XYZ file of C-alpha atoms in Angstrom:
127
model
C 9.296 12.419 -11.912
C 7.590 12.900 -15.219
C 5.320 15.822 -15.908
C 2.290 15.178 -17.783
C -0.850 16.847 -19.365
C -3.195 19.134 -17.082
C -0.429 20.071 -15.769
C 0.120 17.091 -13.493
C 3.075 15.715 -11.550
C 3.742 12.015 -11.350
C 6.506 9.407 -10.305
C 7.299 6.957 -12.144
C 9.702 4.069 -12.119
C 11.034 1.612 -14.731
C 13.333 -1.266 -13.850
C 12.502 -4.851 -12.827
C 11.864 -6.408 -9.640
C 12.498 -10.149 -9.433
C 9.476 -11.907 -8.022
C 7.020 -15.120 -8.090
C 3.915 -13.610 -8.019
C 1.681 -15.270 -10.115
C -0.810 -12.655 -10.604
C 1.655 -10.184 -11.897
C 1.645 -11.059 -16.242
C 2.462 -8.441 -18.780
C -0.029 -5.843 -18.766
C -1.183 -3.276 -16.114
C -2.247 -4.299 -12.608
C -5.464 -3.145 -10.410
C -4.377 -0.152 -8.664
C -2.142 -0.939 -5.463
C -0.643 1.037 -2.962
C 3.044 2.351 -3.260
C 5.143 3.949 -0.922
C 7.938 6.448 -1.814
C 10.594 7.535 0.590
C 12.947 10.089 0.502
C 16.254 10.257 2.899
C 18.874 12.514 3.373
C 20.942 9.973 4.831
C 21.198 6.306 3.891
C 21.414 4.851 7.312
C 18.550 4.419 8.818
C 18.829 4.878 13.124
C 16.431 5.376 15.458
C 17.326 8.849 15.634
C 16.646 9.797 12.051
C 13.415 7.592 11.700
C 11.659 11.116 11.373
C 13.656 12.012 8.657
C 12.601 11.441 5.213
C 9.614 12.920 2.856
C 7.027 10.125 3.125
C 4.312 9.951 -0.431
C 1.716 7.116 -0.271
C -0.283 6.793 -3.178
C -3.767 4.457 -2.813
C -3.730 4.406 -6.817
C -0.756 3.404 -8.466
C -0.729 1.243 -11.464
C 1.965 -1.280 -12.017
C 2.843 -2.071 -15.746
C 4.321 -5.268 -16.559
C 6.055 -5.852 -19.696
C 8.435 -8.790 -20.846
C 10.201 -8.669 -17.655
C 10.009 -4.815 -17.447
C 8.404 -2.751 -14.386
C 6.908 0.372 -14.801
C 5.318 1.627 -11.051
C 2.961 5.092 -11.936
C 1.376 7.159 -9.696
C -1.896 9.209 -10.046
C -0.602 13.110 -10.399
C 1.074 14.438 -6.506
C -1.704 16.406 -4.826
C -0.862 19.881 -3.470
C -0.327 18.771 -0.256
C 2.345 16.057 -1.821
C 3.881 18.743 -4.263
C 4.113 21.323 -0.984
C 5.889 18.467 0.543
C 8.226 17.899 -2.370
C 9.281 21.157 -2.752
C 9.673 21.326 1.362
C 12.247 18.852 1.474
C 14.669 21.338 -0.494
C 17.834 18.792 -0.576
C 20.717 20.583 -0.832
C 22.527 17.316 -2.314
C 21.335 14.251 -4.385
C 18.925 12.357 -1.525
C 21.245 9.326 -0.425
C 18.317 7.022 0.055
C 15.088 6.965 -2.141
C 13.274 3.809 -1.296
C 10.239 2.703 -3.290
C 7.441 -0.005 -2.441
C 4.666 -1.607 -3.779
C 2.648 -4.987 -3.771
C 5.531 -6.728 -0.980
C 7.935 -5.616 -3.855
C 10.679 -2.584 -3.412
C 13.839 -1.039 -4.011
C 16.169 1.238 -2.435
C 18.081 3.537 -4.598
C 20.365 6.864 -4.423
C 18.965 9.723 -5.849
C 20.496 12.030 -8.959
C 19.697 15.333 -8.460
C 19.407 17.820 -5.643
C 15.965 19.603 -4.486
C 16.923 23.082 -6.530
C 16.624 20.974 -9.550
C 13.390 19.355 -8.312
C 11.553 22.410 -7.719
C 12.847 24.008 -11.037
C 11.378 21.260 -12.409
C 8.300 21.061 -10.804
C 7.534 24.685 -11.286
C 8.076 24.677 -15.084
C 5.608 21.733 -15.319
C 3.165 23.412 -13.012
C 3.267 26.591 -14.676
C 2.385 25.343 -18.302
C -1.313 24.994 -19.054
């Protein structure tokens, strides 16, 4: 999560995702949709399909760069930040999956919701 000017908050991931697609060059894509899902448990069972903190973005951009990935999202809406802070995750979520353009990756997370909303509020409340 990266905080940026307005205030705005925004995901963002860098890594690189193996694939053959030959539209994807270095460079920044059309927007795409991406998916971002956050579990607190990292098997998934019919029981706890419910259970994550769903964000779908329309808008994403998708950076490519000698082999590096960089997936950003427009800025979270209130509705997404209200979600964000709902989820309140006592521990480091165990499953944070991310998708985009038939392309993913499923990750554990690093920090816990307390540290989320701390930082979410200090970006929020500069101007």
């Amino acid at each position: 999560m990266i905080c940026s000017e307005a205030p705005q908050l925004r995901f963002v991931l860098n890594m690189w995702f193996p694939n053959t697609l030959d539209r994807v060059r270095d460079g920044w894509t059309e927007t795409l949709r991406a998916n971002i899902y956050m579990r607190a448990d990292s098997v998934i069972t019919a029981d706890n399909l419910k259970n994550y903190t769903q964000f779908l973005f329309r808008d994403a951009v998708w950076r490519r760069r000698q082999g590096d990935d960089i997936l950003l999202t427009p800025p979270l809406a209130p509705e997404q930040i209200a979600n964000l802070l709902a989820a309140n995750l006592a521990a480091p979520s165990k499953r944070v999956s991310v998708y985009f353009s038939e392309q993913g990756t499923i990750m554990r997370g690093v920090t816990n919701g307390n540290a989320i909303t701390a930082f979410a509020r200090r970006c929020l409340a500069h101007d």
